[in-house]
Amino acid sequence: MAKRVVLCAAAVLLVIAAAYASFFIAPEERTMGDLQRIFYFHVSCAWAGLTAFLIGFASNLLYVWKRNEKYDWLGVTCAEVGVAFTTIVLISGPIWAKPAWGIYWTWDARLTSTFVLWLLYISYLLLRTLVEEPNRRALLSALFGIFAFIDVPIVFGAIRWWRTQHPAPVIMGGPNSGLAPGMRPTFYFAVLAMHLFMWFLISERYALEKLRGEVEVLRREAETS
Amino acid sequence: MKNLDSVFWAYILGWAIFFGFYLSIAKRSNDLRAEVERLKKSTSRSTGEK
């Protein structure tokens, strides 16, 4: 319990500090002005969401290999947390796009692949509600989770392979890309804060899934007794 | 401070989603805890009857 409180406090304090740094410490961008400050929130949420899906993918693979229910719990936990972060990305992106591009949405490679990623993990969560038997549900959703993860490298590569509406990457984007040196500390701090917050949400959601496992065992005991 | 309202909206909606998600986890956890208690009681009652 004390560990959870410390993690919660550290995560909340860091994200508040990151928001403060985004608004008051990071320099103003020349062309977009203050609007560019969405970047620190939008991109850090996107990275945290993709990290959650990556952990989920590893859990899905481990479930198929070892058939340990803990990997199933971690898989569904990461899918749900990843969906929460991706939802924020899909909302903050259009809020940024309207004043910057003049439109909320376009079927650009990055935007479309991110929307497809969101739909795939929503389908993963829906699939779990359709299968009653725990082992069958865990195996089917692990296999579907492995399939859904195929879209993650496409989301990552979309702005590197195809030049469409979404801006080119400023991190890991090649020799002619890069973030202004004054923006880097705030950006990396925001990414770190959001990852800690993601870890807090994963630990809370995992505890819930563990409890659900306990309920299933008790239900089986109640049925046999 | 041009377009700062868009920045605020992005942050506010984002944090509203996080808050809603956290509340849903807390609510589901409470429901499951109550279910665990109920099942434990009913299991101990039925084993006591035997």
Tab-separated table of C-alpha atoms in Angstrom:
chain	number	residue	atom	x	y	z
A	1	MET	CA	0.000	0.000	0.000
A	2	ALA	CA	2.778	2.448	0.996
A	3	LYS	CA	4.630	1.575	-2.232
A	4	ARG	CA	1.513	2.437	-4.266
A	5	VAL	CA	1.095	5.782	-2.473
A	6	VAL	CA	4.761	6.680	-3.079
A	7	LEU	CA	4.482	5.720	-6.774
A	8	CYS	CA	1.259	7.738	-7.121
A	9	ALA	CA	2.754	10.807	-5.410
A	10	ALA	CA	5.982	10.633	-7.464
A	11	ALA	CA	4.069	10.202	-10.744
A	12	VAL	CA	1.617	13.047	-10.037
A	13	LEU	CA	4.377	15.414	-8.867
A	14	LEU	CA	6.487	14.687	-11.942
A	15	VAL	CA	3.635	15.226	-14.414
A	16	ILE	CA	2.721	18.524	-12.688
A	17	ALA	CA	6.382	19.593	-12.892
A	18	ALA	CA	6.482	18.538	-16.569
A	19	ALA	CA	3.333	20.600	-17.307
A	20	TYR	CA	4.907	23.596	-15.514
A	21	ALA	CA	8.111	23.193	-17.551
A	22	SER	CA	6.093	22.918	-20.803
A	23	PHE	CA	4.270	26.189	-20.119
A	24	PHE	CA	6.902	28.303	-18.338
A	25	ILE	CA	10.404	26.922	-18.965
A	26	ALA	CA	10.431	25.632	-22.564
A	27	PRO	CA	11.115	28.391	-25.116
A	28	GLU	CA	8.371	29.610	-27.429
A	29	GLU	CA	8.519	28.069	-30.890
A	30	ARG	CA	9.053	30.588	-33.727
A	31	THR	CA	6.262	29.643	-36.186
A	32	MET	CA	3.523	28.136	-33.983
A	33	GLY	CA	4.137	30.133	-30.824
A	34	ASP	CA	2.472	28.812	-27.656
A	35	LEU	CA	0.428	26.288	-29.625
A	36	GLN	CA	3.564	24.150	-29.944
A	37	ARG	CA	3.459	23.557	-26.150
A	38	ILE	CA	0.901	20.782	-26.836
A	39	PHE	CA	3.890	18.870	-28.264
A	40	TYR	CA	5.265	18.024	-24.781
A	41	PHE	CA	1.957	16.452	-23.714
A	42	HIS	CA	0.911	14.925	-27.064
A	43	VAL	CA	4.249	13.247	-27.880
A	44	SER	CA	4.979	12.069	-24.315
A	45	CYS	CA	1.502	10.461	-24.178
A	46	ALA	CA	2.123	8.827	-27.584
A	47	TRP	CA	5.456	7.377	-26.436
A	48	ALA	CA	4.005	6.153	-23.141
A	49	GLY	CA	1.115	4.502	-25.024
A	50	LEU	CA	3.475	2.743	-27.436
A	51	THR	CA	5.638	1.585	-24.499
A	52	ALA	CA	2.532	0.137	-22.816
A	53	PHE	CA	1.683	-1.750	-26.031
A	54	LEU	CA	5.286	-3.010	-26.232
A	55	ILE	CA	5.111	-4.384	-22.664
A	56	GLY	CA	1.720	-5.886	-23.531
A	57	PHE	CA	3.200	-7.529	-26.647
A	58	ALA	CA	5.999	-9.098	-24.569
A	59	SER	CA	3.373	-10.355	-22.077
A	60	ASN	CA	1.265	-11.836	-24.906
A	61	LEU	CA	4.295	-13.694	-26.263
A	62	LEU	CA	5.205	-14.937	-22.783
A	63	TYR	CA	1.624	-16.119	-22.206
A	64	VAL	CA	1.631	-18.150	-25.437
A	65	TRP	CA	4.972	-19.652	-24.412
A	66	LYS	CA	4.513	-20.249	-20.676
A	67	ARG	CA	0.682	-20.215	-20.218
A	68	ASN	CA	1.037	-18.355	-16.919
A	69	GLU	CA	-2.066	-16.306	-16.060
A	70	LYS	CA	0.104	-13.429	-14.746
A	71	TYR	CA	1.172	-12.660	-18.338
A	72	ASP	CA	-2.480	-12.584	-19.375
A	73	TRP	CA	-3.204	-10.099	-16.571
A	74	LEU	CA	-0.280	-7.913	-17.649
A	75	GLY	CA	-1.338	-8.168	-21.306
A	76	VAL	CA	-4.869	-6.854	-20.718
A	77	THR	CA	-3.534	-4.240	-18.273
A	78	CYS	CA	-1.131	-2.814	-20.863
A	79	ALA	CA	-3.771	-2.895	-23.604
A	80	GLU	CA	-6.179	-0.830	-21.484
A	81	VAL	CA	-3.514	1.649	-20.342
A	82	GLY	CA	-2.224	1.938	-23.918
A	83	VAL	CA	-5.764	2.648	-25.167
A	84	ALA	CA	-6.146	5.432	-22.549
A	85	PHE	CA	-2.908	7.096	-23.729
A	86	THR	CA	-3.750	6.628	-27.416
A	87	THR	CA	-7.214	8.154	-26.857
A	88	ILE	CA	-5.495	11.259	-25.476
A	89	VAL	CA	-3.155	11.325	-28.489
A	90	LEU	CA	-6.151	11.101	-30.852
A	91	ILE	CA	-7.859	14.000	-29.038
A	92	SER	CA	-4.893	16.321	-28.418
A	93	GLY	CA	-3.649	15.833	-32.003
A	94	PRO	CA	-6.740	17.325	-33.708
A	95	ILE	CA	-6.857	20.150	-31.102
A	96	TRP	CA	-3.302	20.998	-32.209
A	97	ALA	CA	-4.017	20.353	-35.917
A	98	LYS	CA	-6.969	22.746	-36.281
A	99	PRO	CA	-5.049	26.005	-35.642
A	100	ALA	CA	-1.813	24.631	-37.159
A	101	TRP	CA	-3.135	22.980	-40.370
A	102	GLY	CA	-6.637	24.475	-40.586
A	103	ILE	CA	-8.265	21.016	-40.263
A	104	TYR	CA	-8.976	18.692	-37.336
A	105	TRP	CA	-8.302	15.459	-39.182
A	106	THR	CA	-6.933	14.055	-42.417
A	107	TRP	CA	-6.387	10.428	-43.465
A	108	ASP	CA	-2.617	10.870	-43.328
A	109	ALA	CA	-0.358	7.821	-42.790
A	110	ARG	CA	0.512	8.590	-39.133
A	111	LEU	CA	-3.005	9.630	-38.121
A	112	THR	CA	-4.652	6.663	-39.865
A	113	SER	CA	-2.202	4.087	-38.490
A	114	THR	CA	-2.679	5.504	-34.959
A	115	PHE	CA	-6.468	5.351	-35.330
A	116	VAL	CA	-6.197	1.749	-36.608
A	117	LEU	CA	-3.971	0.935	-33.586
A	118	TRP	CA	-6.639	2.321	-31.237
A	119	LEU	CA	-9.351	0.278	-33.021
A	120	LEU	CA	-7.226	-2.893	-32.838
A	121	TYR	CA	-6.733	-2.619	-29.065
A	122	ILE	CA	-10.400	-1.707	-28.518
A	123	SER	CA	-11.185	-4.932	-30.441
A	124	TYR	CA	-8.726	-6.806	-28.175
A	125	LEU	CA	-10.610	-5.552	-25.101
A	126	LEU	CA	-13.991	-6.405	-26.661
A	127	LEU	CA	-12.763	-9.880	-27.618
A	128	ARG	CA	-12.028	-10.585	-23.947
A	129	THR	CA	-15.645	-9.872	-23.001
A	130	LEU	CA	-16.904	-12.420	-25.566
A	131	VAL	CA	-15.019	-15.511	-24.309
A	132	GLU	CA	-16.133	-16.996	-20.981
A	133	GLU	CA	-13.595	-19.763	-20.395
A	134	PRO	CA	-10.463	-18.141	-18.785
A	135	ASN	CA	-7.732	-20.206	-20.527
A	136	ARG	CA	-9.349	-19.920	-23.952
A	137	ARG	CA	-9.896	-16.181	-23.410
A	138	ALA	CA	-6.266	-15.685	-22.379
A	139	LEU	CA	-4.878	-17.613	-25.379
A	140	LEU	CA	-7.162	-15.976	-27.961
A	141	SER	CA	-6.511	-12.480	-26.657
A	142	ALA	CA	-2.736	-13.110	-26.461
A	143	LEU	CA	-2.745	-14.213	-30.122
A	144	PHE	CA	-4.871	-11.200	-31.094
A	145	GLY	CA	-2.584	-8.909	-29.047
A	146	ILE	CA	0.459	-10.214	-30.970
A	147	PHE	CA	-1.367	-9.491	-34.242
A	148	ALA	CA	-2.463	-5.992	-33.076
A	149	PHE	CA	1.119	-5.060	-32.184
A	150	ILE	CA	2.114	-5.331	-35.885
A	151	ASP	CA	0.648	-1.807	-36.250
A	152	VAL	CA	3.040	-0.282	-33.661
A	153	PRO	CA	6.127	-0.308	-35.956
A	154	ILE	CA	3.867	1.068	-38.736
A	155	VAL	CA	2.830	3.979	-36.460
A	156	PHE	CA	6.507	4.575	-35.613
A	157	GLY	CA	7.652	4.379	-39.226
A	158	ALA	CA	4.707	6.209	-40.865
A	159	ILE	CA	6.328	9.664	-40.623
A	160	ARG	CA	9.724	8.251	-41.618
A	161	TRP	CA	8.633	6.191	-44.653
A	162	TRP	CA	5.911	8.422	-46.125
A	163	ARG	CA	5.813	12.227	-46.329
A	164	THR	CA	2.192	13.201	-45.764
A	165	GLN	CA	0.486	15.812	-43.532
A	166	HIS	CA	1.948	14.934	-40.106
A	167	PRO	CA	5.291	16.687	-39.377
A	168	ALA	CA	8.517	14.706	-39.822
A	169	PRO	CA	10.014	13.225	-36.626
A	170	VAL	CA	12.180	15.457	-34.447
A	171	ILE	CA	13.552	12.511	-32.440
A	172	MET	CA	15.270	9.584	-34.227
A	173	GLY	CA	14.367	11.210	-37.525
A	174	GLY	CA	17.729	11.187	-39.297
A	175	PRO	CA	20.497	13.731	-39.922
A	176	ASN	CA	18.304	16.753	-40.866
A	177	SER	CA	15.866	16.447	-37.986
A	178	GLY	CA	16.125	17.478	-34.374
A	179	LEU	CA	14.572	19.397	-31.548
A	180	ALA	CA	15.865	22.864	-30.614
A	181	PRO	CA	18.431	22.426	-27.790
A	182	GLY	CA	16.345	24.634	-25.438
A	183	MET	CA	13.336	22.326	-25.825
A	184	ARG	CA	15.163	19.050	-25.232
A	185	PRO	CA	15.328	19.041	-21.380
A	186	THR	CA	11.590	19.791	-21.062
A	187	PHE	CA	10.719	17.180	-23.681
A	188	TYR	CA	12.799	14.387	-22.126
A	189	PHE	CA	11.518	15.310	-18.664
A	190	ALA	CA	7.900	15.178	-19.936
A	191	VAL	CA	8.567	11.745	-21.494
A	192	LEU	CA	10.072	10.476	-18.229
A	193	ALA	CA	7.159	11.870	-16.168
A	194	MET	CA	4.556	10.338	-18.489
A	195	HIS	CA	6.300	6.950	-18.376
A	196	LEU	CA	6.274	7.015	-14.582
A	197	PHE	CA	2.579	7.924	-14.672
A	198	MET	CA	2.015	5.042	-17.134
A	199	TRP	CA	3.786	2.698	-14.702
A	200	PHE	CA	1.515	3.909	-11.886
A	201	LEU	CA	-1.604	3.226	-14.007
A	202	ILE	CA	-0.233	-0.209	-14.988
A	203	SER	CA	0.370	-1.134	-11.330
A	204	GLU	CA	-3.158	-0.019	-10.349
A	205	ARG	CA	-4.809	-1.813	-13.281
A	206	TYR	CA	-2.724	-4.952	-12.693
A	207	ALA	CA	-3.899	-5.076	-9.061
A	208	LEU	CA	-7.479	-4.993	-10.379
A	209	GLU	CA	-6.814	-7.897	-12.768
A	210	LYS	CA	-5.200	-9.885	-9.956
A	211	LEU	CA	-8.351	-9.340	-7.889
A	212	ARG	CA	-10.461	-10.523	-10.821
A	213	GLY	CA	-8.373	-13.721	-10.917
A	214	GLU	CA	-9.035	-14.206	-7.198
A	215	VAL	CA	-12.787	-13.801	-7.774
A	216	GLU	CA	-12.710	-16.435	-10.543
A	217	VAL	CA	-10.940	-18.936	-8.230
A	218	LEU	CA	-13.402	-18.251	-5.402
A	219	ARG	CA	-16.363	-18.637	-7.783
A	220	ARG	CA	-15.070	-22.036	-8.893
A	221	GLU	CA	-14.601	-23.058	-5.238
A	222	ALA	CA	-18.121	-21.845	-4.398
A	223	GLU	CA	-19.556	-23.877	-7.310
A	224	THR	CA	-17.780	-27.100	-6.267
A	225	SER	CA	-18.502	-26.775	-2.519
B	1	MET	CA	-0.113	33.958	-25.947
B	2	LYS	CA	-1.734	33.049	-29.275
B	3	ASN	CA	-3.786	29.806	-29.375
B	4	LEU	CA	-3.158	29.147	-25.697
B	5	ASP	CA	-6.819	28.073	-25.331
B	6	SER	CA	-6.090	25.072	-27.616
B	7	VAL	CA	-3.160	24.113	-25.375
B	8	PHE	CA	-5.376	24.319	-22.267
B	9	TRP	CA	-8.116	22.236	-23.925
B	10	ALA	CA	-5.619	19.543	-24.907
B	11	TYR	CA	-4.316	19.341	-21.322
B	12	ILE	CA	-7.745	19.546	-19.676
B	13	LEU	CA	-9.339	16.865	-21.883
B	14	GLY	CA	-6.245	14.680	-21.536
B	15	TRP	CA	-6.277	14.860	-17.749
B	16	ALA	CA	-10.056	14.340	-17.669
B	17	ILE	CA	-9.503	11.050	-19.540
B	18	PHE	CA	-6.757	9.976	-17.114
B	19	PHE	CA	-8.939	10.901	-14.146
B	20	GLY	CA	-11.949	9.044	-15.576
B	21	PHE	CA	-9.782	5.986	-16.287
B	22	TYR	CA	-8.364	6.014	-12.758
B	23	LEU	CA	-11.873	6.358	-11.271
B	24	SER	CA	-13.083	3.406	-13.358
B	25	ILE	CA	-10.171	1.293	-12.028
B	26	ALA	CA	-10.992	2.343	-8.432
B	27	LYS	CA	-14.701	1.555	-8.878
B	28	ARG	CA	-14.086	-1.853	-10.463
B	29	SER	CA	-11.562	-2.677	-7.705
B	30	ASN	CA	-14.096	-1.799	-4.995
B	31	ASP	CA	-16.774	-3.942	-6.668
B	32	LEU	CA	-14.367	-6.890	-6.924
B	33	ARG	CA	-13.244	-6.498	-3.296
B	34	ALA	CA	-16.893	-6.647	-2.214
B	35	GLU	CA	-17.368	-9.735	-4.433
B	36	VAL	CA	-14.303	-11.425	-2.859
B	37	GLU	CA	-15.733	-10.811	0.630
B	38	ARG	CA	-19.153	-12.146	-0.399
B	39	LEU	CA	-17.667	-15.282	-1.995
B	40	LYS	CA	-15.383	-15.937	0.986
B	41	LYS	CA	-18.375	-15.727	3.339
B	42	SER	CA	-20.533	-17.997	1.190
B	43	THR	CA	-17.691	-20.550	0.796
B	44	SER	CA	-16.968	-20.643	4.554
B	45	ARG	CA	-20.724	-20.937	5.255
B	46	SER	CA	-21.149	-23.879	2.866
B	47	THR	CA	-18.043	-25.705	4.216
B	48	GLY	CA	-19.335	-25.076	7.768
B	49	GLU	CA	-22.678	-26.637	6.861
B	50	LYS	CA	-20.899	-29.823	5.688
